[in-house]
Amino acid sequence: MVYSRPQPVPPLTLQRRELYVQVGQHATSCTTAFIAGRRDELVLQSALFLQSLYGMWQQDGVEEADVWTELLRRVEVSDLLHKLNQPPHRNKKNGRPDRPWRVTTSKLP
């Protein structure tokens, strides 16, 4: 994988610590809202999580393009695994399609 030049991580300051805590709180709130089925709260907390996560990237010198490139790679691999898991368009054996490749997970790599 090609990323931008790694940057040294700045020392942990009070401001950085507060931002990291904020990111964690929003992530937890997203999960809680999802479990409770509170869609409006999930949307709000998701936006706050992404906003605070973006601030964390800026503080640590993470290039936004690197993150989006990594996400795109993962989605493409997931799509490929999904296609490989589809039955081929050929004759069935004993009434069942032959599946030479079976992906048994839906998790992104």
XYZ file of N, CA, C and O in Angstrom:
436
model
N 0.830 -1.180 0.000
C 0.000 0.000 0.000
C 0.873 1.240 0.000
O 1.879 1.286 0.682
N 0.456 2.231 -0.741
C 1.216 3.459 -0.845
C 0.504 4.535 -0.033
O -0.668 4.826 -0.254
N 1.213 5.083 0.909
C 0.686 6.152 1.740
C 1.608 7.359 1.628
O 2.740 7.251 1.179
N 1.114 8.490 2.093
C 1.983 9.657 2.131
C 3.074 9.415 3.169
O 2.986 8.518 3.999
N 4.084 10.238 3.121
C 5.223 10.083 4.030
C 4.751 10.085 5.489
O 4.006 10.967 5.899
N 5.162 9.094 6.278
C 4.762 9.053 7.684
C 5.296 10.270 8.431
O 6.417 10.710 8.212
N 4.465 10.799 9.285
C 4.851 11.962 10.070
C 4.995 11.544 11.530
O 4.267 10.679 12.001
N 5.922 12.144 12.238
C 6.049 11.810 13.660
C 4.787 12.241 14.404
O 4.201 13.276 14.106
N 4.366 11.404 15.342
C 3.169 11.719 16.128
C 3.549 12.737 17.190
O 4.498 12.534 17.956
N 2.823 13.848 17.238
C 3.128 14.864 18.238
C 2.872 14.329 19.649
O 2.130 13.371 19.830
N 3.479 14.956 20.651
C 3.268 14.497 22.021
C 1.806 14.664 22.440
O 1.082 15.502 21.905
N 1.403 13.836 23.378
C 0.025 13.878 23.873
C -0.168 15.113 24.754
O 0.358 15.196 25.853
N -0.931 16.045 24.232
C -1.247 17.251 24.981
C -2.670 17.132 25.506
O -3.414 16.215 25.122
N -3.069 18.045 26.347
C -4.427 18.037 26.877
C -5.444 18.186 25.748
O -6.468 17.503 25.720
N -5.131 19.047 24.780
C -6.035 19.258 23.645
C -6.183 17.974 22.819
O -7.287 17.600 22.435
N -5.064 17.286 22.570
C -5.120 16.022 21.817
C -5.884 14.970 22.594
O -6.704 14.246 22.038
N -5.645 14.887 23.881
C -6.338 13.902 24.713
C -7.838 14.151 24.691
O -8.637 13.219 24.561
N -8.248 15.410 24.809
C -9.674 15.748 24.795
C -10.315 15.362 23.463
O -11.439 14.866 23.428
N -9.586 15.576 22.370
C -10.112 15.203 21.061
C -10.271 13.689 20.954
O -11.281 13.198 20.451
N -9.297 12.941 21.427
C -9.375 11.478 21.378
C -10.545 10.962 22.211
O -11.254 10.049 21.805
N -10.758 11.564 23.375
C -11.894 11.179 24.216
C -13.197 11.488 23.490
O -14.139 10.688 23.489
N -13.251 12.643 22.836
C -14.448 13.046 22.088
C -14.749 12.057 20.961
O -15.906 11.661 20.768
N -13.738 11.650 20.236
C -13.925 10.666 19.165
C -14.515 9.379 19.738
O -15.483 8.822 19.202
N -13.966 8.916 20.840
C -14.466 7.697 21.481
C -15.893 7.835 21.977
O -16.701 6.907 21.845
N -16.228 8.980 22.530
C -17.589 9.200 23.027
C -18.598 9.189 21.882
O -19.678 8.603 21.999
N -18.254 9.832 20.768
C -19.175 9.847 19.627
C -19.326 8.446 19.025
O -20.425 8.052 18.630
N -18.236 7.699 18.965
C -18.309 6.329 18.448
C -19.207 5.470 19.339
O -20.042 4.699 18.845
N -19.049 5.617 20.646
C -19.887 4.876 21.587
C -21.347 5.283 21.454
O -22.250 4.437 21.467
N -21.592 6.579 21.298
C -22.963 7.070 21.143
C -23.597 6.556 19.856
O -24.794 6.265 19.821
N -22.796 6.433 18.795
C -23.304 5.853 17.538
C -23.769 4.417 17.764
O -24.857 4.030 17.330
N -22.945 3.647 18.430
C -23.278 2.247 18.690
C -24.527 2.136 19.547
O -25.429 1.337 19.269
N -24.603 2.954 20.592
C -25.760 2.935 21.488
C -27.035 3.308 20.736
O -28.072 2.653 20.895
N -26.973 4.343 19.918
C -28.144 4.775 19.141
C -28.565 3.698 18.154
O -29.764 3.455 17.958
N -27.598 3.020 17.543
C -27.911 1.946 16.603
C -28.633 0.804 17.313
O -29.659 0.310 16.834
N -28.098 0.388 18.445
C -28.695 -0.713 19.200
C -30.107 -0.356 19.660
O -31.017 -1.178 19.601
N -30.287 0.887 20.100
C -31.589 1.333 20.603
C -32.571 1.670 19.481
O -33.753 1.918 19.741
N -32.085 1.694 18.243
C -32.968 1.998 17.125
C -33.365 3.461 17.037
O -34.412 3.788 16.482
N -32.524 4.349 17.567
C -32.800 5.791 17.505
C -32.073 6.378 16.289
O -30.938 6.829 16.395
N -32.751 6.374 15.161
C -32.140 6.762 13.895
C -31.638 8.204 13.903
O -30.527 8.482 13.444
N -32.438 9.138 14.392
C -32.028 10.547 14.395
C -30.759 10.750 15.224
O -29.858 11.489 14.830
N -30.686 10.085 16.352
C -29.493 10.178 17.201
C -28.291 9.527 16.518
O -27.170 10.025 16.605
N -28.534 8.433 15.811
C -27.459 7.764 15.076
C -26.887 8.687 14.003
O -25.665 8.804 13.850
N -27.760 9.374 13.269
C -27.308 10.304 12.232
C -26.494 11.434 12.859
O -25.401 11.772 12.386
N -27.005 12.023 13.927
C -26.312 13.131 14.596
C -24.942 12.689 15.119
O -23.928 13.352 14.865
N -24.902 11.593 15.848
C -23.642 11.141 16.445
C -22.651 10.670 15.377
O -21.446 10.829 15.537
N -23.160 10.114 14.280
C -22.271 9.709 13.192
C -21.587 10.927 12.582
O -20.383 10.906 12.301
N -22.351 11.989 12.374
C -21.771 13.221 11.827
C -20.744 13.807 12.791
O -19.656 14.239 12.370
N -21.056 13.812 14.076
C -20.111 14.332 15.070
C -18.853 13.466 15.144
O -17.737 13.973 15.298
N -19.042 12.149 15.021
C -17.897 11.235 15.036
C -16.975 11.523 13.859
O -15.755 11.650 14.018
N -17.549 11.638 12.659
C -16.728 11.904 11.474
C -16.031 13.255 11.571
O -14.871 13.394 11.181
N -16.727 14.237 12.104
C -16.142 15.564 12.258
C -14.961 15.528 13.230
O -13.897 16.088 12.954
N -15.132 14.862 14.361
C -14.036 14.791 15.331
C -12.911 13.883 14.826
O -11.733 14.143 15.080
N -13.259 12.843 14.082
C -12.239 11.979 13.493
C -11.387 12.759 12.490
O -10.160 12.629 12.461
N -12.036 13.608 11.702
C -11.317 14.451 10.751
C -10.344 15.377 11.495
O -9.200 15.567 11.065
N -10.773 15.919 12.628
C -9.887 16.752 13.446
C -8.681 15.972 13.954
O -7.569 16.497 14.008
N -8.923 14.710 14.301
C -7.831 13.862 14.767
C -6.840 13.605 13.637
O -5.627 13.641 13.842
N -7.351 13.371 12.423
C -6.466 13.180 11.274
C -5.601 14.413 11.076
O -4.402 14.299 10.826
N -6.216 15.577 11.160
C -5.467 16.821 10.954
C -4.368 16.968 12.001
O -3.249 17.341 11.676
N -4.692 16.697 13.255
C -3.695 16.830 14.318
C -2.525 15.866 14.125
O -1.396 16.186 14.459
N -2.813 14.664 13.615
C -1.758 13.659 13.461
C -1.101 13.694 12.091
O -0.250 12.863 11.783
N -1.504 14.646 11.234
C -0.890 14.768 9.920
C -1.266 13.650 8.963
O -0.505 13.329 8.054
N -2.434 13.040 9.159
C -2.906 11.982 8.267
C -3.544 12.629 7.045
O -4.395 13.511 7.180
N -3.120 12.191 5.876
C -3.693 12.717 4.640
C -5.080 12.116 4.444
O -5.248 10.891 4.470
N -6.052 12.985 4.233
C -7.438 12.547 4.025
C -7.531 11.574 2.844
O -8.253 10.569 2.911
N -6.799 11.839 1.791
C -6.833 10.979 0.604
C -6.364 9.559 0.924
O -6.876 8.593 0.350
N -5.412 9.417 1.848
C -4.939 8.087 2.230
C -6.056 7.273 2.873
O -6.197 6.075 2.611
N -6.849 7.918 3.714
C -7.950 7.224 4.396
C -9.002 6.794 3.376
O -9.453 5.646 3.377
N -9.395 7.712 2.485
C -10.431 7.382 1.499
C -9.929 6.327 0.516
O -10.697 5.456 0.088
N -8.645 6.359 0.180
C -8.078 5.335 -0.703
C -8.139 3.969 -0.035
O -8.507 2.974 -0.665
N -7.800 3.908 1.240
C -7.858 2.639 1.974
C -9.286 2.113 2.052
O -9.527 0.913 1.858
N -10.245 2.991 2.310
C -11.644 2.564 2.348
C -12.092 2.044 0.984
O -12.790 1.020 0.908
N -11.704 2.721 -0.082
C -12.064 2.283 -1.424
C -11.471 0.915 -1.720
O -12.142 0.040 -2.285
N -10.229 0.697 -1.341
C -9.599 -0.615 -1.541
C -10.389 -1.706 -0.828
O -10.614 -2.781 -1.379
N -10.794 -1.439 0.388
C -11.541 -2.443 1.158
C -12.897 -2.740 0.532
O -13.329 -3.886 0.500
N -13.568 -1.713 0.048
C -14.862 -1.918 -0.615
C -14.666 -2.742 -1.890
O -15.441 -3.654 -2.181
N -13.635 -2.444 -2.657
C -13.378 -3.184 -3.891
C -13.052 -4.643 -3.613
O -13.504 -5.542 -4.331
N -12.271 -4.919 -2.579
C -11.972 -6.303 -2.211
C -13.258 -7.002 -1.779
O -13.509 -8.157 -2.143
N -14.086 -6.311 -1.013
C -15.360 -6.887 -0.586
C -16.239 -7.221 -1.787
O -16.857 -8.288 -1.844
N -16.298 -6.312 -2.764
C -17.076 -6.560 -3.982
C -16.536 -7.768 -4.739
O -17.305 -8.597 -5.241
N -15.221 -7.874 -4.820
C -14.608 -9.010 -5.497
C -14.967 -10.318 -4.792
O -15.342 -11.300 -5.440
N -14.865 -10.347 -3.474
C -15.211 -11.554 -2.725
C -16.689 -11.907 -2.913
O -17.043 -13.079 -3.020
N -17.539 -10.895 -2.982
C -18.966 -11.139 -3.214
C -19.178 -11.777 -4.584
O -19.944 -12.743 -4.720
N -18.504 -11.270 -5.604
C -18.634 -11.833 -6.958
C -18.115 -13.271 -7.010
O -18.700 -14.126 -7.670
N -17.014 -13.522 -6.314
C -16.458 -14.877 -6.297
C -17.380 -15.863 -5.606
O -17.325 -17.063 -5.865
N -18.225 -15.383 -4.734
C -19.118 -16.253 -3.976
C -20.408 -16.563 -4.732
O -21.205 -17.362 -4.287
N -20.607 -15.939 -5.879
C -21.813 -16.191 -6.665
C -21.643 -17.491 -7.451
O -20.556 -17.797 -7.940
N -22.742 -18.265 -7.581
C -22.628 -19.515 -8.339
C -22.269 -19.229 -9.798
O -22.769 -18.272 -10.380
N -21.409 -20.032 -10.368
C -21.043 -19.833 -11.775
C -22.229 -20.189 -12.673
O -23.120 -20.926 -12.279
N -22.207 -19.682 -13.872
C -23.284 -19.939 -14.824
C -22.927 -21.170 -15.654
O -22.542 -21.078 -16.807
N -23.023 -22.314 -15.046
C -22.770 -23.567 -15.753
C -23.696 -24.646 -15.218
O -24.508 -24.398 -14.338
N -23.560 -25.823 -15.720
C -24.474 -26.912 -15.365
C -24.415 -27.229 -13.877
O -23.372 -27.138 -13.238
N -25.570 -27.648 -13.366
C -25.654 -28.035 -11.965
C -25.335 -29.519 -11.825
O -25.634 -30.320 -12.695
N -24.731 -29.856 -10.701
C -24.458 -31.255 -10.385
C -25.422 -31.671 -9.276
O -25.463 -31.043 -8.219
N -26.184 -32.693 -9.517
C -27.164 -33.181 -8.536
C -28.139 -32.089 -8.121
O -28.511 -31.985 -6.954
N -28.505 -31.244 -9.056
C -29.475 -30.196 -8.761
C -28.902 -28.992 -8.034
O -29.628 -28.076 -7.671
N -27.612 -28.996 -7.776
C -26.977 -27.877 -7.055
C -25.872 -27.278 -7.916
O -25.135 -28.005 -8.562
N -25.753 -25.953 -7.902
C -24.664 -25.359 -8.680
C -23.315 -25.670 -8.048
O -23.198 -25.777 -6.825
N -22.333 -25.856 -8.893
C -20.964 -26.092 -8.432
C -20.377 -24.762 -7.967
O -20.457 -23.764 -8.659
N -19.802 -24.735 -6.766
C -19.212 -23.505 -6.231
C -17.755 -23.766 -5.880
O -17.437 -24.136 -4.763
N -16.866 -23.536 -6.826
C -15.455 -23.820 -6.568
C -14.830 -22.894 -5.526
O -13.848 -23.230 -4.902
N -15.382 -21.726 -5.347
C -14.829 -20.775 -4.388
C -15.951 -20.339 -3.476
O -16.954 -19.828 -3.911
N -15.794 -20.540 -2.181
C -16.841 -20.202 -1.230
C -16.280 -19.227 -0.210
O -15.415 -19.569 0.577
N -16.774 -17.998 -0.211
C -16.387 -17.000 0.771
C -17.383 -17.102 1.910
O -18.583 -17.002 1.697
N -16.899 -17.303 3.112
C -17.803 -17.529 4.237
C -17.861 -16.364 5.208
O -18.313 -16.522 6.322
N -17.400 -15.211 4.788
C -17.456 -14.049 5.670
C -17.923 -12.837 4.900
O -17.717 -12.729 3.701
N -18.584 -11.947 5.597
C -18.996 -10.685 4.983
C -18.151 -9.538 5.503
O -18.377 -8.388 5.169
N -17.180 -9.854 6.353
C -16.341 -8.804 6.933
C -15.340 -8.293 5.916
O -14.802 -9.041 5.123
N -15.129 -6.989 5.966
C -14.128 -6.408 5.089
C -12.740 -6.771 5.586
O -12.506 -6.845 6.785
N -11.819 -7.003 4.666
C -10.452 -7.326 5.100
C -9.776 -6.140 5.742
O -10.139 -5.034 5.590
